[in-house]
Coordinates of C-alpha atoms and ligand atoms in Angstrom, one line a residue:
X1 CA 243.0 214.7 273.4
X2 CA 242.5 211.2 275.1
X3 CA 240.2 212.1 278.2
X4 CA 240.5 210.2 282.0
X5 CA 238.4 211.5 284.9
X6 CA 238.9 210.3 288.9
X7 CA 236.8 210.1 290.8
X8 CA 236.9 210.1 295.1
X9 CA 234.8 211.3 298.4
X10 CA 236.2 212.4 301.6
X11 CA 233.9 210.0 303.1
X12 CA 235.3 207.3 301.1
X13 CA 238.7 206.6 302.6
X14 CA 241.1 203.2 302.4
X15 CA 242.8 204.5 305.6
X16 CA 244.7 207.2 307.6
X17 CA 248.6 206.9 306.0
X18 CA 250.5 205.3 308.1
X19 CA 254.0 208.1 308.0
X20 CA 256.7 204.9 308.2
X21 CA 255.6 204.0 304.3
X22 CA 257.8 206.7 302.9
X23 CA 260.8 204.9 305.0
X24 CA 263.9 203.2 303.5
X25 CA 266.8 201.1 304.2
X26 CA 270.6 201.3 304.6
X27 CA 272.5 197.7 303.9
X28 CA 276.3 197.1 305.3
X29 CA 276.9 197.0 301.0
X30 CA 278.6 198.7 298.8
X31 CA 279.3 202.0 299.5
X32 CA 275.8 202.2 301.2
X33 CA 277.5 202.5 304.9
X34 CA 280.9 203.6 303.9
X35 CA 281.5 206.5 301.7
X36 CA 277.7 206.8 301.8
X37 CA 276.7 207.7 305.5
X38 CA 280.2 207.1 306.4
X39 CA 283.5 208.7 305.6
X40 CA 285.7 210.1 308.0
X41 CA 288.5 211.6 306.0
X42 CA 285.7 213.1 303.3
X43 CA 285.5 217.4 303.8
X44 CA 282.2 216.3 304.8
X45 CA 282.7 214.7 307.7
X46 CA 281.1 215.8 311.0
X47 CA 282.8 215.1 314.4
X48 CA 281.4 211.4 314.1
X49 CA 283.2 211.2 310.7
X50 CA 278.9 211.1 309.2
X51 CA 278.9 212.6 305.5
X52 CA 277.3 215.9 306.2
X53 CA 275.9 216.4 302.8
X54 CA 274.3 213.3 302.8
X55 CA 272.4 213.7 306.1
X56 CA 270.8 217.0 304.8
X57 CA 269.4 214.9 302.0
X58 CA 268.2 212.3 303.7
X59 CA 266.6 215.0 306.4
X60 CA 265.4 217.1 303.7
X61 CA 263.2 213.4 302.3
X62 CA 261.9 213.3 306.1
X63 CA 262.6 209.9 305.9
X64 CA 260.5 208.3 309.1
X65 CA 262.3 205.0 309.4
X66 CA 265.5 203.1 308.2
X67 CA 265.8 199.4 307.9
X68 CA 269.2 198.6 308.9
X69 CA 271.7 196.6 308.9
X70 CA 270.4 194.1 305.9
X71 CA 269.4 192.6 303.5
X72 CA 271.3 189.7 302.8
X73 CA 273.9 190.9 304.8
X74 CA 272.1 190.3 308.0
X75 CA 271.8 186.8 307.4
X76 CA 275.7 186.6 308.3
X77 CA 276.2 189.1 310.2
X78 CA 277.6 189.3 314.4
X79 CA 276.2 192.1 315.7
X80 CA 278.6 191.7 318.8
X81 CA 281.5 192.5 315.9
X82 CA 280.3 195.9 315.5
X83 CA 280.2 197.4 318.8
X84 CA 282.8 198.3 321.2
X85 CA 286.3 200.1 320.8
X86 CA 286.8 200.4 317.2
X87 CA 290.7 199.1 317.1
X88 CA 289.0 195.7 318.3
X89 CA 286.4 195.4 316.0
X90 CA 287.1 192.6 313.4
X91 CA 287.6 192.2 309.8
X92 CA 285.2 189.9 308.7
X93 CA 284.1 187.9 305.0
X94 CA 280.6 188.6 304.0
X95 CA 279.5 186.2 302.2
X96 CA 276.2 187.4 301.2
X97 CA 277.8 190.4 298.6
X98 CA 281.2 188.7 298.3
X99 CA 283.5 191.8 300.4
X100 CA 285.4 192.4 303.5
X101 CA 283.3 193.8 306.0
X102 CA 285.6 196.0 308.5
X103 CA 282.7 196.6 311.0
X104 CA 283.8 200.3 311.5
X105 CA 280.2 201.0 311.6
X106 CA 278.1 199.1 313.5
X107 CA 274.3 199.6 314.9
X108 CA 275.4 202.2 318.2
X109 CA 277.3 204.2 315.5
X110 CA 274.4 203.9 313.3
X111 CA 271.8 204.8 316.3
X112 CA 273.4 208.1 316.3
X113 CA 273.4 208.5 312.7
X114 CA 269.8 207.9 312.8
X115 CA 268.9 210.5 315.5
X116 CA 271.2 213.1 313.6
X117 CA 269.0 212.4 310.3
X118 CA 265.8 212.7 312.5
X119 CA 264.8 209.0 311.6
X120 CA 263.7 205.4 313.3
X121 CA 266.2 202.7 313.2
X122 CA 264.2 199.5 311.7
X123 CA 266.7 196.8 313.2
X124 CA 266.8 193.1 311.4
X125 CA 268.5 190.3 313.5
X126 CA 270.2 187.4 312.0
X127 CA 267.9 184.1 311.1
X128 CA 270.1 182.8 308.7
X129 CA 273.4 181.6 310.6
X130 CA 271.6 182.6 314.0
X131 CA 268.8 182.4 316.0
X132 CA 266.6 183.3 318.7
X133 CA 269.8 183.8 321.4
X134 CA 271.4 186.4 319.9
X135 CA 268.4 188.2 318.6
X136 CA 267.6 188.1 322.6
X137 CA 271.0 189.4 323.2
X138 CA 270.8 192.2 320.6
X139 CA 267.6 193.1 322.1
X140 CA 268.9 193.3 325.5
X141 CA 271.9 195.1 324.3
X142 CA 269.6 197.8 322.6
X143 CA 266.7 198.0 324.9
X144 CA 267.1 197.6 328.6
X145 CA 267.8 200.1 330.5
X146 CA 270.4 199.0 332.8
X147 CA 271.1 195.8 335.5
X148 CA 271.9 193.2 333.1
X149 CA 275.1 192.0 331.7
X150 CA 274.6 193.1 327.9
X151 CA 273.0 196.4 329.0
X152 CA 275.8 197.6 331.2
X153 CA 278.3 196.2 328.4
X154 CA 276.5 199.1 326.2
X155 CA 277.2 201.8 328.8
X156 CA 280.3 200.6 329.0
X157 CA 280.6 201.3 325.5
X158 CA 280.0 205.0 325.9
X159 CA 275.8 204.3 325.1
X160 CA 274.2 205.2 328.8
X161 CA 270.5 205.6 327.5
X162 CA 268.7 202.3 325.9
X163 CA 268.6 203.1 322.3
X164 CA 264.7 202.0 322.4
X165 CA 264.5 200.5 319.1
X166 CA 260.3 199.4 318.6
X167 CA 260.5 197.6 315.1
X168 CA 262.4 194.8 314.4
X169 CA 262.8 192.3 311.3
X170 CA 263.1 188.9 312.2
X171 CA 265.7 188.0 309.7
X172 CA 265.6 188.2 305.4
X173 CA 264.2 186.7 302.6
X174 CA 264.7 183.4 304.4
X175 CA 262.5 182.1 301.4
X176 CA 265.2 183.1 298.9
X177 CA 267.9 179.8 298.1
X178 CA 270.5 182.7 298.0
X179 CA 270.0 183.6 301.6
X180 CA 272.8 182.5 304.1
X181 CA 270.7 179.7 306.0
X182 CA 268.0 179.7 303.4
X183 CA 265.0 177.4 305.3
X184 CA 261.7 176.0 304.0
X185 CA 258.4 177.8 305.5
X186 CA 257.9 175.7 308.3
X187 CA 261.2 175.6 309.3
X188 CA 261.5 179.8 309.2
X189 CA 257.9 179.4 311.0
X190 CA 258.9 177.8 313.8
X191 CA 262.2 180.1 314.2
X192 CA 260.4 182.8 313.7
X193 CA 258.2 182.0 316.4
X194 CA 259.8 180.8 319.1
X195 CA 262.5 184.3 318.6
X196 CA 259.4 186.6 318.3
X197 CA 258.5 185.2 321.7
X198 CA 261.3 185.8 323.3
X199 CA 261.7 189.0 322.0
X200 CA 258.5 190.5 323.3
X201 CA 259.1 188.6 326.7
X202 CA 262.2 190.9 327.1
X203 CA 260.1 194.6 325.5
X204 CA 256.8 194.2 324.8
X205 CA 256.8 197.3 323.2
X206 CA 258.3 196.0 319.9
X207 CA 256.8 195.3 316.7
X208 CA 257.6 192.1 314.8
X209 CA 257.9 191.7 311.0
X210 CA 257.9 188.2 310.0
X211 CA 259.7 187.5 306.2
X212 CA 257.3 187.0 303.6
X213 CA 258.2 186.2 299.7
X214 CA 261.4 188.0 298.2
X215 CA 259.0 188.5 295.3
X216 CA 255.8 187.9 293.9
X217 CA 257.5 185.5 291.4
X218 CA 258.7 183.2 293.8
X219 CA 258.1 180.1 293.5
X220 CA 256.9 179.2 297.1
X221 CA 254.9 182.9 296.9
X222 CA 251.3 182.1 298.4
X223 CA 252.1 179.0 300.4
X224 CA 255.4 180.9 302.0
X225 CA 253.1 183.5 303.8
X226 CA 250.0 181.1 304.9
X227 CA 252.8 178.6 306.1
X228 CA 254.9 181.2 308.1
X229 CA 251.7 182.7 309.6
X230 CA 250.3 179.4 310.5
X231 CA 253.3 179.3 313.7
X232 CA 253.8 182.8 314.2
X233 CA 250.6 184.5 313.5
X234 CA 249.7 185.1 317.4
X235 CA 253.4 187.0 318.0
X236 CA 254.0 188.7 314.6
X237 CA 252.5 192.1 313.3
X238 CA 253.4 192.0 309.8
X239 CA 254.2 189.9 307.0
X240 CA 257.0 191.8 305.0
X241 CA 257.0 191.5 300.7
X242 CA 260.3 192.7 298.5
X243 CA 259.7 193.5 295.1
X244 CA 262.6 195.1 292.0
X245 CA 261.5 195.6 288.9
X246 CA 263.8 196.0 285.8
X247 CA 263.7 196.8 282.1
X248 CA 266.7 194.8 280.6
X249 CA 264.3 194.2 277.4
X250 CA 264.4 198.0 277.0
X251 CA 260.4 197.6 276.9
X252 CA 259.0 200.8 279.1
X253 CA 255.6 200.3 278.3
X254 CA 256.0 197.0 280.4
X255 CA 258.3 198.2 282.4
X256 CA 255.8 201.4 283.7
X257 CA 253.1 198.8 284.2
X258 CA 254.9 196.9 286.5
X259 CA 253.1 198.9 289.1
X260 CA 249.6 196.4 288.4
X261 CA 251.8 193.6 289.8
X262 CA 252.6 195.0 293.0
X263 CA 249.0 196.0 293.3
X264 CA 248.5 192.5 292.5
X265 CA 250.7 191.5 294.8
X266 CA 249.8 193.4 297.4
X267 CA 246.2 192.4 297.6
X268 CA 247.9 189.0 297.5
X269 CA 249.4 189.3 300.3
X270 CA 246.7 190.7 302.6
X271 CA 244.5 187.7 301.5
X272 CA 246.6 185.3 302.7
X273 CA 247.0 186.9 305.9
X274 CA 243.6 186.8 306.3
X275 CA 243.0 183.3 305.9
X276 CA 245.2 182.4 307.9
X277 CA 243.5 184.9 310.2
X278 CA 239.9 183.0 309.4
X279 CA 241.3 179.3 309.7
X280 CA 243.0 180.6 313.1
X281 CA 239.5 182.1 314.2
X282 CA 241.6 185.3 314.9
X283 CA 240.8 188.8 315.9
X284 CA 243.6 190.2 315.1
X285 CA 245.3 191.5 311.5
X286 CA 248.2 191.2 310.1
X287 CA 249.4 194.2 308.1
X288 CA 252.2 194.6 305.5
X289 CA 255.4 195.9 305.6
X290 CA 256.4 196.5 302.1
X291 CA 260.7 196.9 303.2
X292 CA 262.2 196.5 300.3
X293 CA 260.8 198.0 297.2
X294 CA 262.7 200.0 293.8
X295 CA 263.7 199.7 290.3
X296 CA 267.5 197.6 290.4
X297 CA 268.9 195.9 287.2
X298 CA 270.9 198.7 285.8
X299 CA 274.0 197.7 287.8
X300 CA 273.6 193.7 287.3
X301 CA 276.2 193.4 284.5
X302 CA 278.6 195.4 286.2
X303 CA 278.7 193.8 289.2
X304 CA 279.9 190.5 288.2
X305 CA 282.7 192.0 287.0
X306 CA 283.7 192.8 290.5
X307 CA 286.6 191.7 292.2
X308 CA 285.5 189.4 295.7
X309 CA 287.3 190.4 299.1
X310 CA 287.5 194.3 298.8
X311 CA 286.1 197.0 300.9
X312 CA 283.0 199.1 300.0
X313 CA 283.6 198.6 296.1
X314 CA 281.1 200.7 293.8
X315 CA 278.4 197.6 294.0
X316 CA 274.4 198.1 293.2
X317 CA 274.9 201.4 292.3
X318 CA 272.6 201.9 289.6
X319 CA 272.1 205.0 288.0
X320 CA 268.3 206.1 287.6
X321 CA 267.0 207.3 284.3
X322 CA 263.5 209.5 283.7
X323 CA 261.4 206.5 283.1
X324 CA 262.3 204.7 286.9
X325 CA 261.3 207.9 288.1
X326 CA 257.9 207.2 286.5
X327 CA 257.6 203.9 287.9
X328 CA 258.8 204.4 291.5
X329 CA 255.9 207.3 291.5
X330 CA 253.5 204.9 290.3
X331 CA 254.7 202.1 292.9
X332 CA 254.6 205.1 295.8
X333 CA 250.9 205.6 294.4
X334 CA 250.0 201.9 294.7
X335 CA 251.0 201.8 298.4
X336 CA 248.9 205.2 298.9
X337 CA 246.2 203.1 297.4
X338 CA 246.8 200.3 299.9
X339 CA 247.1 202.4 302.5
X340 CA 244.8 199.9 304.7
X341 CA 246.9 197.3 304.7
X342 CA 250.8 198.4 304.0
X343 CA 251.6 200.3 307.3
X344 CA 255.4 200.3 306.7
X345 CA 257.4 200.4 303.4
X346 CA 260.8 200.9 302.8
X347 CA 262.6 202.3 299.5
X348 CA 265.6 200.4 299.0
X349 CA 268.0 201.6 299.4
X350 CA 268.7 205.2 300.5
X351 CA 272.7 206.2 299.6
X352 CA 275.0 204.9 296.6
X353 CA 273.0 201.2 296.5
X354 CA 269.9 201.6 294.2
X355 CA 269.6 204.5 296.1
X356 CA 267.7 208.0 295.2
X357 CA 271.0 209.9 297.0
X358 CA 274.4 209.2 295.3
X359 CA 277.6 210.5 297.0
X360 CA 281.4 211.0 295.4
X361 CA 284.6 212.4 296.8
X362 CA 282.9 216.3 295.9
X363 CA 279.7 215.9 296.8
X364 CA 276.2 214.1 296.6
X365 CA 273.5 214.5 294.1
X366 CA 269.7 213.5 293.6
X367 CA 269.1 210.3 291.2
X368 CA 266.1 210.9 289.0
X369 CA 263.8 208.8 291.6
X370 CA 264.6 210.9 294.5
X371 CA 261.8 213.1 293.3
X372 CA 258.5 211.4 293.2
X373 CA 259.8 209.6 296.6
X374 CA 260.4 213.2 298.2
X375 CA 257.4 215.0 297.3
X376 CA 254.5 212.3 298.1
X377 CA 257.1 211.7 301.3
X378 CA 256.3 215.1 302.0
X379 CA 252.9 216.1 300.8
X380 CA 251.2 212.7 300.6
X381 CA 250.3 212.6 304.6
X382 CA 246.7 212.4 306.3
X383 CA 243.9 209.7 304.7
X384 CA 244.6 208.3 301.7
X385 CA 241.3 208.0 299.8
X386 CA 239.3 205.5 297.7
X387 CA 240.1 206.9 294.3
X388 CA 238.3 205.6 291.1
X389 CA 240.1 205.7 287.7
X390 CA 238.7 205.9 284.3
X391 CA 241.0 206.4 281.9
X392 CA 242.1 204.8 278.5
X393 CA 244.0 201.8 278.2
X394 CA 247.6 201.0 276.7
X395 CA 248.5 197.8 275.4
X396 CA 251.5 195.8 277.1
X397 CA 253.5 193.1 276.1
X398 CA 253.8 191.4 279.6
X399 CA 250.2 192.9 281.0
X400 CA 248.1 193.3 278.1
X401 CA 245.9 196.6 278.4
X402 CA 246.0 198.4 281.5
X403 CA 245.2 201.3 282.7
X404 CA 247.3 204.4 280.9
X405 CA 246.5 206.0 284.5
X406 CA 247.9 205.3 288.3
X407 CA 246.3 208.2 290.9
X408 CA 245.8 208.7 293.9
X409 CA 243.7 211.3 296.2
X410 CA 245.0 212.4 299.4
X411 CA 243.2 214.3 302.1
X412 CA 245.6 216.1 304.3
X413 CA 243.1 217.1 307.4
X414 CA 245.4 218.5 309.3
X415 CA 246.6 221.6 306.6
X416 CA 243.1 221.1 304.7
X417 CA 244.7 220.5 301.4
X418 CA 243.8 217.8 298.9
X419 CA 246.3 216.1 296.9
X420 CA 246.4 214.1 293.9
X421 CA 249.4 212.2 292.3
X422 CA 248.8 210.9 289.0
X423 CA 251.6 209.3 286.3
X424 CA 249.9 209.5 282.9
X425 CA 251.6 206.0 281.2
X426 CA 251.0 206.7 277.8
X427 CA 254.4 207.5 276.2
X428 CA 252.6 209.8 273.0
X429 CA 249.1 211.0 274.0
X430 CA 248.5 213.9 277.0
X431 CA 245.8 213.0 279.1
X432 CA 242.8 215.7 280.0
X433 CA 241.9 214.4 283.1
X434 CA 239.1 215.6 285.4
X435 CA 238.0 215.5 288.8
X436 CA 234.5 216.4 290.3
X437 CA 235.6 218.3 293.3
X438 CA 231.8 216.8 295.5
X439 CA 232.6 217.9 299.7
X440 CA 235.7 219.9 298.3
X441 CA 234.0 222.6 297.4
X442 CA 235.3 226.0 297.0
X443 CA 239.6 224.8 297.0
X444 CA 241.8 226.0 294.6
X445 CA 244.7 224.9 292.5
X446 CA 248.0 225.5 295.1
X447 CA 250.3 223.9 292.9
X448 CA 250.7 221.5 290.4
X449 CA 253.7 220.0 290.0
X450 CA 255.3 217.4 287.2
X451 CA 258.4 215.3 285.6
X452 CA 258.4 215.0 282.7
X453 CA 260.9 214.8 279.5
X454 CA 260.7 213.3 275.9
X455 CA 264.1 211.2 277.0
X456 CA 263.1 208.2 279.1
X457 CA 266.7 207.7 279.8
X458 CA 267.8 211.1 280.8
X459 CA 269.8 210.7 284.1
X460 CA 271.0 212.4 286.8
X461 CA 275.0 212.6 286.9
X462 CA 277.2 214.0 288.9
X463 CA 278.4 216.6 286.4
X464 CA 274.8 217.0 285.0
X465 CA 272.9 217.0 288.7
X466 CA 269.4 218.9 287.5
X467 CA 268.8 216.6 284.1
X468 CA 265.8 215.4 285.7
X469 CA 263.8 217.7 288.4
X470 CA 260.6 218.6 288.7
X471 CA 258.8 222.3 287.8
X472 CA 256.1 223.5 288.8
X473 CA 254.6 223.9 285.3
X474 CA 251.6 221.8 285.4
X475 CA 248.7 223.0 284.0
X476 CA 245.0 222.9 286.7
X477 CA 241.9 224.7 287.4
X478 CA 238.9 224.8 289.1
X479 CA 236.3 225.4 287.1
X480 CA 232.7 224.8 288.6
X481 CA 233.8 222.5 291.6
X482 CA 235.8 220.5 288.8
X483 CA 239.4 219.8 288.7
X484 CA 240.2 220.1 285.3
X485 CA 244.4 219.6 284.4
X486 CA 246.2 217.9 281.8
X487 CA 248.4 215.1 282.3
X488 CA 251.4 215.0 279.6
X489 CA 252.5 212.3 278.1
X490 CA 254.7 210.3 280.6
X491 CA 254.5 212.2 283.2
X492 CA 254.3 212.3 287.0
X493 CA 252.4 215.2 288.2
X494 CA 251.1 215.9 292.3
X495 CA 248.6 218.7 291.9
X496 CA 247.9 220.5 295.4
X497 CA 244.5 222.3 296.1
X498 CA 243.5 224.4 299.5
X499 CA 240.3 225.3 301.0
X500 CA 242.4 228.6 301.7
Ligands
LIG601 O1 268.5 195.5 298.5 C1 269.4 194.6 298.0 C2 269.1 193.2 298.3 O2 267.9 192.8 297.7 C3 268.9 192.9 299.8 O3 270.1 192.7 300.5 C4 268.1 191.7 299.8 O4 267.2 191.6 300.9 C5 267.3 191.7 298.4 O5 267.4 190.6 297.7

């Protein structure tokens, strides 16, 4: 059997993990809003007409943060149209996905959602067809307390308390020609600026995301960021990156390496921030927010066969196979690995839209993805640490060799438990992999827990709910303060140990 040993300290750490990287995002799309978290005549509606089943998902993936409302969508998008006595509340064209936007839902509707599914609402104002006015209004409508005309007009609205909202997205992918007032760098720069101002002047509380690329294969990638940082790098906190990965060649050894360019990309990113942070003689960093990240091409050709002007239609809803399981695992593992620098990161999307949590007239199920993203959500917490890999190598068509192994080590100080994720990429060989256990001395195997199946495109359906789910089957032991386990062939596996 091939052989792969990793290798990590508990004085060696990249950083404490920052909770709001297992967070995701909820677009006004598709059936994302409505007949996802929304859907008042469904059997599982609550009082608020919120899908009951889908907020126990979501609260059983502890999800710390929700980017909301878009996406593309925000670019378009009057927040003043979503608030207020519903009967009022127009119907509107959204351009950015082509539908009729009926604004049943808007964000107070969708601040109460939030609290009920025990998350953070990560708001985004409108850059695209707006500017630094209304995102001042929106703030003042969300934040203050009372005394002011748009405060009061909230109370009025049945919202007495400030909804206290702390981080805030100053507008999307305004790099990407497809975005609804698409600007060059220096023009988003400057806008991004002079609203981030503004913004703190009313709550300096907030944190401020500035857009960075759509994509590490933008064209503008790399210039975009040190641009957009050279005018707001004084009143922003972090740069944001987006990044899908597909495998329309049906090529899954590329496909499951795609996790070396968002490493790539990622260290990319921070480099740029910090020269910008050396040219501006600057003492303070700028760290990542990685908000929109996920496997998403399974759905393409269907959606341009959809019908423009309807409500909610079945749009993005791609359904997840074994092998993006494997991948979203390894991409949760690189952000673990850059735990330094990405402080927020958020799995798009969360219900129906490329989304781990799919929902039908009878029910809701888990996509083959929810998996790895629920159990490093839940066990991957504490200080991520510096985690060497050696391990064989398989050949790719788009990345030549790289590394048949993605693993992480996490140090959970607070329950004394160390945890390792690991995807073994090689689609034929297992992998005996080995870990000298140094300061960890006398902990024991908890648990060790994989996916894995011989079908890459095994799926999760409706009917066929548990095609894909993880079992505690993994086989781990300690044997002379080493962690010895073996990792099948394409496989994700999170082995637990315990000092107790
Ligand atoms: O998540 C789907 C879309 O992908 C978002 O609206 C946009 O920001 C990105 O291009």
């Amino acid at each position: 059997m091939k052989k792969a040993k990793i290798t990590f300290d508990r004085d060696f750490q990249v950083s404490r993990i920052d909770r709001r990287i297992y967070g995701s995002f909820i677009e006004h799309l598709g059936r994302a809003v409505y007949g996802g978290i929304y859907e008042p005549d469904s059997p599982f509606a609550d009082e608020q007409g919120f899908r009951r089943d889908t907020l126990e998902l979501v609260r059983e993936l502890r999800v710390p943060v929700v980017r909301y409302p878009g996406g593309n969508f925000v670019s378009g998008y009057k927040w003043e149209d979503g608030v207020g006595p519903r009967e009022d509340r127009p119907r509107r064209i959204d351009l950015a996905w082509t539908v009729v936007e009926t604004n049943e839902v808007g964000l107070n509707e969708f601040c109460d959602w939030a609290k009920k599914a025990g998350t953070e609402v990560m708001m985004a104002v409108n850059l695209g067809t707006r500017g630094p006015a209304e995102a001042m209004e929106l703030l003042e409508y969300c934040n203050l307390d009372q005394g002011t005309a748009l405060s009061e007009l909230r109370k009025k609205h049945g919202y007495p308390a400030p909804h206290g909202i702390k981080l805030w997205c100053l507008g999307n992918e305004m790099d990407g020609p497809w975005q609804i007032g698409h600007k060059t760098a220096q023009e988003y720069g400057r806008v991004a600026n002079e609203t981030a101002k503004v913004m703190r002047d009313i709550d300096p509380d907030i944190e401020l995301v500035a857009c960075g690329s759509s994509g590490s294969d933008m064209p503008t990638f790399g210039e975009w960021e040190a641009t957009v940082l050279d005018n707001c790098y004084d009143n922003v906190d972090y740069i944001s990156m987006h990044r899908y990965y597909g495998d329309s060649e049906r090529d899954p050894k590329s496909f499951l390496a795609n996790s070396v360019d968002m490493d790539r990309f990622i260290t990319d990113v921070a480099n740029v921030c910090d020269y910008v942070k050396a040219k501006k003689h600057s003492d303070k960093t700028i760290n990542i927010s990685f908000d929109e990240w996920n496997v998403w091409y399974h759905s393409s050709e269907q959606d341009k066969k959809l019908k423009p002007w309807t409500r909610a239609p079945h749009q993005l809803e791609d359904v997840y196979d074994f092998q993006d399981a494997l991948l979203v695992g390894s991409m949760l593992i690189t952000l673990l690995r850059h735990a330094d620098r990405v402080k927020i990161a958020c799995l798009a999307q969360l219900v129906n839209v490329i989304a781990p949590i799919m929902t039908s007239d009878t029910g809701c199920w888990r996509q083959t993805i929810y998996y790895p993203y629920w159990l490093t959500g839940k066990y991957g917490r504490g200080i991520a640490l510096r985690t060497l890999i050696e391990a064989p190598t398989v050949e790719t068509k788009k990345y030549g060799q790289v590394s048949a192994l993605d693993a992480v080590a996490v140090y959970n100080d607070e329950a004394e438990e160390l945890v390792i994720f690991a995807v073994n990429k090689d689609l034929e060989e297992d992998l005996a992999l080995s870990a000298d256990l140094r300061q960890f001395a006398g902990f024991h195997v908890l648990e060790h827990v994989t996916i894995q199946d011989e079908d890459l495109y095994a799926v999760n359906t409706e009917k066929n709910p548990d095609r894909i789910v993880p079992e505690s089957s993994g086989a781990s032991a300690v044997e002379n303060g080493t962690l010895k386990t073996v990792l099948k062939h394409k496989s994700w596996n999170m082995i637990r140990l315990a000092a107790k």
